Amino acid sequence: MGSLLPLSLLVLLAAAYRGGGSARWRRAARAQGPGGNSPEPSETSASFWVRVSPAFKAVPPGGSVWLNCSSSCPLPENSSLSTRLRRGRTLSGPGWVSYELLDVRAWSSEVRCFVTCAGETRGATAKITAYKQPHSVILDPPVLVGSEYTLRCHVTHVFPVGFLVVTLRRGGRVIYSENLERFTGLDLANVTLTYTLPARPRDFLQPVTCHARLNLDGLVVRSSSAPMTLTVLAWSPAPKVLASTSIAAFVGILLVVGATYLRKWLLMQSRGAEGVVHDR
């Protein structure tokens, strides 16, 4: 379990869209080999391509993955793999070699496979991402203090926390977002986000939800909390203690006043009884 990360700063988020492309980009893409990683060979070089599959793979921290490296070389002289990840078994067949990678814990790793054909070596690259979807996203009941609601959201056991975005929504609209890119820890983390929301009459009975989103270079993982309702009865502990103290003080005053009047009444009764005895 990682450390608790209190958050308080408001961060504006910008989403990057990857798509489209100019005609120049498309011409450059056509100039690549079928693997999308190697250019077409010149007339004096061996004509072959290298590809790796899958080119992108996301696994839980500590998981494993198989990568297949293939080529169009009819008689490959050598095949190899370059990676910092721990390797397991290796399988091979005509035109392909599969590598097993074990205990993947780095959030992002590049793996390159190489094939040598007719004296020329070419390669292809794959990207392996390790992540952990939040175990839970919990929104505490809103607490009304004076004229503000305190909203507190807990995101537990998430990795990598530096790619996490936590968002609060009221009635479906975003009221606050926090990007945690400044946190670079390599362990599972628990995140707590606290936000104060001005109380307005039109917000009463509105649902509030908390959302956690991991953006992993093309892979998006989402988790959400159960909704909580903004109510006028959401007292904070401090006003409750103050109200209880006031009630206790008021009861104490009543007891003192009652005891005083009772003492006076008993005194008057005793004096009246003495007057009757003297008259006799």
Tab-separated table of N, CA and C in Angstrom, residues 16-149:
chain	number	residue	atom	x	y	z
A	16	ALA	N	-5.386	15.569	-25.131
A	16	ALA	CA	-4.691	15.563	-26.421
A	16	ALA	C	-5.346	14.537	-27.327
A	17	TYR	N	-5.678	14.938	-28.526
A	17	TYR	CA	-6.311	14.040	-29.495
A	17	TYR	C	-5.320	13.697	-30.575
A	18	ARG	N	-5.138	12.399	-30.758
A	18	ARG	CA	-4.241	11.940	-31.814
A	18	ARG	C	-5.079	11.377	-32.938
A	19	GLY	N	-5.025	11.999	-34.069
A	19	GLY	CA	-5.823	11.496	-35.188
A	19	GLY	C	-5.552	12.330	-36.418
A	20	GLY	N	-6.193	11.954	-37.513
A	20	GLY	CA	-6.035	12.715	-38.744
A	20	GLY	C	-4.631	12.561	-39.295
A	21	GLY	N	-4.138	13.607	-39.896
A	21	GLY	CA	-2.784	13.582	-40.441
A	21	GLY	C	-2.772	14.170	-41.827
A	22	SER	N	-1.668	14.766	-42.157
A	22	SER	CA	-1.555	15.411	-43.449
A	22	SER	C	-1.216	14.389	-44.526
A	23	ALA	N	-1.327	14.825	-45.775
A	23	ALA	CA	-0.954	13.953	-46.895
A	23	ALA	C	0.525	13.612	-46.818
A	24	ARG	N	1.306	14.564	-46.319
A	24	ARG	CA	2.747	14.304	-46.193
A	24	ARG	C	2.999	13.183	-45.204
A	25	TRP	N	2.236	13.177	-44.086
A	25	TRP	CA	2.377	12.108	-43.094
A	25	TRP	C	1.979	10.765	-43.688
A	26	ARG	N	0.901	10.740	-44.488
A	26	ARG	CA	0.453	9.478	-45.073
A	26	ARG	C	1.467	8.942	-46.083
A	27	ARG	N	2.108	9.865	-46.810
A	27	ARG	CA	3.138	9.403	-47.742
A	27	ARG	C	4.310	8.795	-46.986
A	28	ALA	N	4.642	9.413	-45.816
A	28	ALA	CA	5.735	8.877	-45.007
A	28	ALA	C	5.378	7.516	-44.451
A	29	ALA	N	4.086	7.337	-44.059
A	29	ALA	CA	3.653	6.041	-43.531
A	29	ALA	C	3.738	4.971	-44.599
A	30	ARG	N	3.391	5.302	-45.863
A	30	ARG	CA	3.455	4.308	-46.920
A	30	ARG	C	4.896	3.904	-47.227
A	31	ALA	N	5.830	4.803	-46.864
A	31	ALA	CA	7.229	4.494	-47.130
A	31	ALA	C	7.791	3.491	-46.139
A	32	GLN	N	7.010	3.186	-45.031
A	32	GLN	CA	7.474	2.236	-44.040
A	32	GLN	C	7.123	0.819	-44.480
A	33	GLY	N	7.763	-0.139	-43.826
A	33	GLY	CA	7.491	-1.535	-44.107
A	33	GLY	C	6.184	-1.941	-43.477
A	34	PRO	N	5.739	-3.190	-43.709
A	34	PRO	CA	4.483	-3.679	-43.155
A	34	PRO	C	4.439	-3.615	-41.648
A	35	GLY	N	5.588	-3.651	-40.947
A	35	GLY	CA	5.594	-3.578	-39.495
A	35	GLY	C	5.405	-2.179	-38.981
A	36	GLY	N	5.468	-1.169	-39.840
A	36	GLY	CA	5.284	0.202	-39.413
A	36	GLY	C	6.487	0.769	-38.690
A	37	ASN	N	7.618	0.037	-38.628
A	37	ASN	CA	8.765	0.498	-37.875
A	37	ASN	C	10.018	0.630	-38.727
A	38	SER	N	10.084	-0.042	-39.867
A	38	SER	CA	11.306	-0.054	-40.663
A	38	SER	C	11.030	0.496	-42.046
A	39	PRO	N	11.917	1.317	-42.572
A	39	PRO	CA	11.730	1.842	-43.926
A	39	PRO	C	11.978	0.766	-44.966
A	40	GLU	N	11.454	1.002	-46.154
A	40	GLU	CA	11.712	0.087	-47.258
A	40	GLU	C	13.204	0.095	-47.590
A	41	PRO	N	13.764	-1.062	-47.850
A	41	PRO	CA	15.203	-1.113	-48.132
A	41	PRO	C	15.523	-0.500	-49.486
A	42	SER	N	16.772	-0.100	-49.600
A	42	SER	CA	17.232	0.416	-50.896
A	42	SER	C	17.479	-0.762	-51.838
A	43	GLU	N	17.786	-0.472	-53.085
A	43	GLU	CA	17.993	-1.533	-54.069
A	43	GLU	C	19.202	-2.397	-53.743
A	44	THR	N	20.135	-1.821	-52.954
A	44	THR	CA	21.352	-2.565	-52.656
A	44	THR	C	21.257	-3.341	-51.355
A	45	SER	N	20.152	-3.202	-50.627
A	45	SER	CA	20.012	-3.897	-49.345
A	45	SER	C	19.025	-5.031	-49.473
A	46	ALA	N	19.061	-5.930	-48.476
A	46	ALA	CA	18.129	-7.052	-48.471
A	46	ALA	C	16.714	-6.537	-48.287
A	47	SER	N	15.769	-7.080	-49.033
A	47	SER	CA	14.377	-6.634	-48.979
A	47	SER	C	13.611	-7.488	-47.972
A	48	PHE	N	13.490	-7.000	-46.717
A	48	PHE	CA	12.719	-7.716	-45.709
A	48	PHE	C	12.203	-6.722	-44.669
A	49	TRP	N	11.171	-7.120	-43.974
A	49	TRP	CA	10.599	-6.287	-42.916
A	49	TRP	C	10.592	-7.064	-41.604
A	50	VAL	N	10.474	-6.321	-40.479
A	50	VAL	CA	10.409	-6.899	-39.129
A	50	VAL	C	9.225	-6.278	-38.412
A	51	ARG	N	8.434	-7.102	-37.745
A	51	ARG	CA	7.323	-6.578	-36.949
A	51	ARG	C	7.250	-7.317	-35.611
A	52	VAL	N	6.676	-6.616	-34.617
A	52	VAL	CA	6.495	-7.203	-33.291
A	52	VAL	C	5.025	-7.087	-32.916
A	53	SER	N	4.502	-8.137	-32.319
A	53	SER	CA	3.088	-8.168	-31.969
A	53	SER	C	2.915	-8.791	-30.565
A	54	PRO	N	2.123	-8.122	-29.692
A	54	PRO	CA	1.445	-6.841	-29.916
A	54	PRO	C	2.429	-5.682	-29.797
A	55	ALA	N	2.126	-4.609	-30.511
A	55	ALA	CA	2.983	-3.420	-30.442
A	55	ALA	C	2.754	-2.637	-29.160
A	56	PHE	N	1.584	-2.825	-28.541
A	56	PHE	CA	1.289	-2.182	-27.256
A	56	PHE	C	0.540	-3.170	-26.389
A	57	LYS	N	0.955	-3.292	-25.126
A	57	LYS	CA	0.315	-4.216	-24.210
A	57	LYS	C	0.319	-3.639	-22.799
A	58	ALA	N	-0.838	-3.697	-22.128
A	58	ALA	CA	-0.957	-3.236	-20.744
A	58	ALA	C	-1.243	-4.439	-19.856
A	59	VAL	N	-0.505	-4.560	-18.763
A	59	VAL	CA	-0.668	-5.679	-17.835
A	59	VAL	C	-0.692	-5.138	-16.408
A	60	PRO	N	-1.276	-5.885	-15.463
A	60	PRO	CA	-1.205	-5.477	-14.050
A	60	PRO	C	0.231	-5.561	-13.547
A	61	PRO	N	0.605	-4.773	-12.533
A	61	PRO	CA	1.962	-4.856	-11.988
A	61	PRO	C	2.285	-6.282	-11.545
A	62	GLY	N	3.430	-6.795	-12.003
A	62	GLY	CA	3.820	-8.152	-11.681
A	62	GLY	C	3.345	-9.178	-12.686
A	63	GLY	N	2.626	-8.748	-13.726
A	63	GLY	CA	2.111	-9.663	-14.728
A	63	GLY	C	3.159	-10.058	-15.758
A	64	SER	N	2.768	-10.919	-16.697
A	64	SER	CA	3.673	-11.377	-17.749
A	64	SER	C	3.016	-11.178	-19.110
A	65	VAL	N	3.842	-11.255	-20.164
A	65	VAL	CA	3.335	-11.024	-21.512
A	65	VAL	C	4.218	-11.774	-22.506
A	66	TRP	N	3.610	-12.217	-23.611
A	66	TRP	CA	4.337	-12.826	-24.724
A	66	TRP	C	4.403	-11.831	-25.871
A	67	LEU	N	5.591	-11.689	-26.465
A	67	LEU	CA	5.780	-10.862	-27.651
A	67	LEU	C	6.257	-11.744	-28.796
A	68	ASN	N	5.658	-11.546	-29.973
A	68	ASN	CA	6.032	-12.315	-31.147
A	68	ASN	C	6.789	-11.430	-32.126
A	69	CYS	N	7.993	-11.827	-32.469
A	69	CYS	CA	8.823	-11.082	-33.420
A	69	CYS	C	8.900	-11.889	-34.714
A	70	SER	N	8.419	-11.291	-35.794
A	70	SER	CA	8.401	-11.999	-37.081
A	70	SER	C	9.061	-11.138	-38.158
A	71	SER	N	9.429	-11.783	-39.248
A	71	SER	CA	10.068	-11.063	-40.353
A	71	SER	C	9.760	-11.783	-41.663
A	72	SER	N	10.046	-11.065	-42.755
A	72	SER	CA	9.851	-11.652	-44.085
A	72	SER	C	11.141	-12.236	-44.642
A	73	CYS	N	12.183	-12.282	-43.814
A	73	CYS	CA	13.466	-12.822	-44.275
A	73	CYS	C	13.341	-14.342	-44.462
A	74	PRO	N	13.678	-14.856	-45.645
A	74	PRO	CA	13.548	-16.306	-45.871
A	74	PRO	C	14.550	-17.118	-45.064
A	75	LEU	N	15.736	-16.556	-44.841
A	75	LEU	CA	16.770	-17.266	-44.091
A	75	LEU	C	17.411	-16.309	-43.077
A	76	PRO	N	16.741	-16.048	-41.963
A	76	PRO	CA	17.316	-15.123	-40.976
A	76	PRO	C	18.588	-15.698	-40.365
A	77	GLU	N	19.582	-14.838	-40.241
A	77	GLU	CA	20.848	-15.250	-39.650
A	77	GLU	C	20.805	-15.216	-38.132
A	78	ASN	N	20.023	-14.261	-37.584
A	78	ASN	CA	19.981	-14.137	-36.123
A	78	ASN	C	18.725	-13.368	-35.722
A	79	SER	N	18.182	-13.716	-34.554
A	79	SER	CA	17.061	-12.983	-33.950
A	79	SER	C	17.411	-12.712	-32.492
A	80	SER	N	17.088	-11.497	-32.019
A	80	SER	CA	17.416	-11.137	-30.638
A	80	SER	C	16.379	-10.179	-30.087
A	81	LEU	N	16.421	-9.998	-28.757
A	81	LEU	CA	15.481	-9.117	-28.062
A	81	LEU	C	16.253	-8.234	-27.110
A	82	SER	N	15.941	-6.939	-27.119
A	82	SER	CA	16.583	-5.979	-26.219
A	82	SER	C	15.534	-5.431	-25.254
A	83	THR	N	15.711	-5.687	-23.956
A	83	THR	CA	14.751	-5.223	-22.948
A	83	THR	C	15.390	-5.271	-21.568
A	84	ARG	N	14.878	-4.436	-20.671
A	84	ARG	CA	15.301	-4.472	-19.279
A	84	ARG	C	14.393	-5.369	-18.444
A	85	LEU	N	13.323	-5.856	-19.034
A	85	LEU	CA	12.400	-6.728	-18.322
A	85	LEU	C	12.987	-8.136	-18.215
A	86	ARG	N	12.521	-8.873	-17.226
A	86	ARG	CA	13.006	-10.233	-17.016
A	86	ARG	C	12.403	-11.172	-18.055
A	87	ARG	N	13.260	-11.958	-18.679
A	87	ARG	CA	12.803	-12.851	-19.735
A	87	ARG	C	12.525	-14.247	-19.199
A	88	GLY	N	11.545	-14.899	-19.853
A	88	GLY	CA	11.205	-16.265	-19.496
A	88	GLY	C	11.513	-17.203	-20.646
A	89	ARG	N	10.495	-17.932	-21.112
A	89	ARG	CA	10.699	-18.901	-22.183
A	89	ARG	C	10.797	-18.225	-23.552
A	90	THR	N	11.371	-18.986	-24.503
A	90	THR	CA	11.476	-18.539	-25.888
A	90	THR	C	10.998	-19.669	-26.803
A	91	LEU	N	10.089	-19.341	-27.717
A	91	LEU	CA	9.587	-20.300	-28.695
A	91	LEU	C	9.876	-19.760	-30.092
A	92	SER	N	10.067	-20.656	-31.043
A	92	SER	CA	10.391	-20.188	-32.398
A	92	SER	C	9.787	-21.107	-33.439
A	93	GLY	N	9.652	-20.567	-34.655
A	93	GLY	CA	9.130	-21.304	-35.796
A	93	GLY	C	9.612	-20.626	-37.059
A	94	PRO	N	9.179	-21.075	-38.219
A	94	PRO	CA	9.623	-20.464	-39.487
A	94	PRO	C	9.214	-18.993	-39.570
A	95	GLY	N	10.190	-18.107	-39.541
A	95	GLY	CA	9.924	-16.681	-39.702
A	95	GLY	C	9.479	-15.961	-38.446
A	96	TRP	N	9.487	-16.620	-37.283
A	96	TRP	CA	9.042	-15.939	-36.061
A	96	TRP	C	9.744	-16.506	-34.833
A	97	VAL	N	9.823	-15.625	-33.792
A	97	VAL	CA	10.328	-16.001	-32.471
A	97	VAL	C	9.443	-15.313	-31.435
A	98	SER	N	8.998	-16.066	-30.431
A	98	SER	CA	8.165	-15.506	-29.364
A	98	SER	C	8.956	-15.492	-28.062
A	99	TYR	N	8.860	-14.345	-27.357
A	99	TYR	CA	9.595	-14.167	-26.107
A	99	TYR	C	8.600	-13.932	-24.975
A	100	GLU	N	8.850	-14.572	-23.839
A	100	GLU	CA	8.026	-14.361	-22.651
A	100	GLU	C	8.741	-13.379	-21.724
A	101	LEU	N	7.999	-12.353	-21.278
A	101	LEU	CA	8.530	-11.360	-20.354
A	101	LEU	C	7.786	-11.497	-19.033
A	102	LEU	N	8.542	-11.588	-17.921
A	102	LEU	CA	7.976	-11.901	-16.611
A	102	LEU	C	8.055	-10.724	-15.649
A	103	ASP	N	7.138	-10.716	-14.675
A	103	ASP	CA	7.160	-9.779	-13.542
A	103	ASP	C	7.312	-8.323	-14.014
A	104	VAL	N	6.406	-7.903	-14.869
A	104	VAL	CA	6.450	-6.539	-15.408
A	104	VAL	C	5.967	-5.572	-14.336
A	105	ARG	N	6.840	-4.684	-13.877
A	105	ARG	CA	6.480	-3.737	-12.818
A	105	ARG	C	6.734	-2.283	-13.198
A	106	ALA	N	7.579	-2.033	-14.168
A	106	ALA	CA	7.784	-0.658	-14.628
A	106	ALA	C	6.527	-0.194	-15.347
A	107	TRP	N	6.123	1.044	-15.112
A	107	TRP	CA	4.858	1.510	-15.693
A	107	TRP	C	4.937	1.552	-17.212
A	108	SER	N	6.143	1.765	-17.770
A	108	SER	CA	6.282	1.805	-19.224
A	108	SER	C	7.658	1.286	-19.616
A	109	SER	N	7.675	0.315	-20.539
A	109	SER	CA	8.939	-0.269	-20.987
A	109	SER	C	8.905	-0.432	-22.500
A	110	GLU	N	10.029	-0.127	-23.143
A	110	GLU	CA	10.177	-0.372	-24.576
A	110	GLU	C	10.973	-1.653	-24.792
A	111	VAL	N	10.452	-2.483	-25.687
A	111	VAL	CA	11.101	-3.745	-26.016
A	111	VAL	C	11.357	-3.762	-27.521
A	112	ARG	N	12.595	-4.062	-27.909
A	112	ARG	CA	12.951	-4.083	-29.333
A	112	ARG	C	13.417	-5.479	-29.719
A	113	CYS	N	12.865	-5.966	-30.835
A	113	CYS	CA	13.339	-7.239	-31.392
A	113	CYS	C	14.100	-6.950	-32.686
A	114	PHE	N	15.155	-7.723	-32.909
A	114	PHE	CA	16.020	-7.504	-34.072
A	114	PHE	C	16.133	-8.802	-34.872
A	115	VAL	N	16.204	-8.652	-36.190
A	115	VAL	CA	16.425	-9.779	-37.094
A	115	VAL	C	17.519	-9.376	-38.075
A	116	THR	N	18.478	-10.288	-38.268
A	116	THR	CA	19.560	-10.060	-39.226
A	116	THR	C	19.338	-10.942	-40.441
A	117	CYS	N	19.349	-10.303	-41.623
A	117	CYS	CA	19.106	-11.027	-42.869
A	117	CYS	C	20.094	-10.524	-43.920
A	118	ALA	N	20.859	-11.434	-44.509
A	118	ALA	CA	21.851	-11.092	-45.540
A	118	ALA	C	22.785	-9.995	-45.073
A	119	GLY	N	23.181	-10.077	-43.809
A	119	GLY	CA	24.137	-9.127	-43.263
A	119	GLY	C	23.537	-7.833	-42.763
A	120	GLU	N	22.227	-7.614	-42.969
A	120	GLU	CA	21.580	-6.380	-42.516
A	120	GLU	C	20.665	-6.686	-41.334
A	121	THR	N	20.704	-5.816	-40.303
A	121	THR	CA	19.897	-5.998	-39.098
A	121	THR	C	18.821	-4.928	-39.029
A	122	ARG	N	17.597	-5.364	-38.833
A	122	ARG	CA	16.477	-4.445	-38.665
A	122	ARG	C	15.707	-4.808	-37.402
A	123	GLY	N	14.949	-3.817	-36.881
A	123	GLY	CA	14.228	-4.059	-35.627
A	123	GLY	C	12.844	-3.459	-35.635
A	124	ALA	N	12.071	-3.843	-34.651
A	124	ALA	CA	10.732	-3.300	-34.411
A	124	ALA	C	10.561	-3.131	-32.907
A	125	THR	N	9.726	-2.171	-32.499
A	125	THR	CA	9.601	-1.804	-31.089
A	125	THR	C	8.187	-2.039	-30.589
A	126	ALA	N	8.082	-2.560	-29.375
A	126	ALA	CA	6.806	-2.723	-28.679
A	126	ALA	C	6.874	-1.957	-27.358
A	127	LYS	N	5.714	-1.540	-26.872
A	127	LYS	CA	5.637	-0.825	-25.605
A	127	LYS	C	4.784	-1.619	-24.637
A	128	ILE	N	5.341	-1.869	-23.428
A	128	ILE	CA	4.652	-2.622	-22.383
A	128	ILE	C	4.354	-1.670	-21.232
A	129	THR	N	3.099	-1.617	-20.828
A	129	THR	CA	2.676	-0.742	-19.738
A	129	THR	C	2.112	-1.577	-18.595
A	130	ALA	N	2.548	-1.293	-17.374
A	130	ALA	CA	2.004	-1.949	-16.191
A	130	ALA	C	1.110	-0.949	-15.457
A	131	TYR	N	-0.089	-1.377	-15.096
A	131	TYR	CA	-0.999	-0.481	-14.384
A	131	TYR	C	-1.884	-1.280	-13.446
A	132	LYS	N	-2.464	-0.588	-12.473
A	132	LYS	CA	-3.410	-1.194	-11.542
A	132	LYS	C	-4.633	-0.299	-11.458
A	133	GLN	N	-5.766	-0.811	-11.918
A	133	GLN	CA	-7.012	-0.067	-11.796
A	133	GLN	C	-7.325	0.154	-10.324
A	134	PRO	N	-7.878	1.326	-9.945
A	134	PRO	CA	-8.192	1.565	-8.530
A	134	PRO	C	-9.028	0.437	-7.930
A	135	HIS	N	-8.633	0.008	-6.737
A	135	HIS	CA	-9.408	-1.027	-6.046
A	135	HIS	C	-10.790	-0.514	-5.696
A	136	SER	N	-10.865	0.763	-5.336
A	136	SER	CA	-12.164	1.367	-5.024
A	136	SER	C	-12.080	2.875	-5.168
A	137	VAL	N	-13.222	3.491	-5.475
A	137	VAL	CA	-13.375	4.950	-5.493
A	137	VAL	C	-14.555	5.258	-4.582
A	138	ILE	N	-14.282	5.924	-3.457
A	138	ILE	CA	-15.291	6.145	-2.422
A	138	ILE	C	-15.444	7.641	-2.176
A	139	LEU	N	-16.671	8.118	-2.253
A	139	LEU	CA	-16.989	9.510	-1.941
A	139	LEU	C	-17.691	9.548	-0.589
A	140	ASP	N	-17.078	10.258	0.382
A	140	ASP	CA	-17.697	10.383	1.695
A	140	ASP	C	-18.980	11.208	1.608
A	141	PRO	N	-19.924	11.003	2.538
A	141	PRO	CA	-21.114	11.868	2.564
A	141	PRO	C	-20.705	13.336	2.709
A	142	PRO	N	-21.303	14.244	1.935
A	142	PRO	CA	-20.946	15.662	2.032
A	142	PRO	C	-21.211	16.196	3.439
A	143	VAL	N	-20.304	17.058	3.900
A	143	VAL	CA	-20.424	17.658	5.226
A	143	VAL	C	-20.631	19.166	5.051
A	144	LEU	N	-21.711	19.692	5.615
A	144	LEU	CA	-22.027	21.110	5.499
A	144	LEU	C	-21.467	21.851	6.700
A	145	VAL	N	-20.510	22.751	6.441
A	145	VAL	CA	-19.895	23.581	7.480
A	145	VAL	C	-20.161	25.033	7.128
A	146	GLY	N	-21.036	25.670	7.889
A	146	GLY	CA	-21.403	27.040	7.553
A	146	GLY	C	-22.143	27.082	6.232
A	147	SER	N	-21.552	27.742	5.251
A	147	SER	CA	-22.187	27.865	3.930
A	147	SER	C	-21.423	27.086	2.865
A	148	GLU	N	-20.618	26.090	3.278
A	148	GLU	CA	-19.834	25.305	2.322
A	148	GLU	C	-19.953	23.812	2.616
A	149	TYR	N	-20.005	23.033	1.522
A	149	TYR	CA	-19.924	21.584	1.634
A	149	TYR	C	-18.460	21.166	1.533
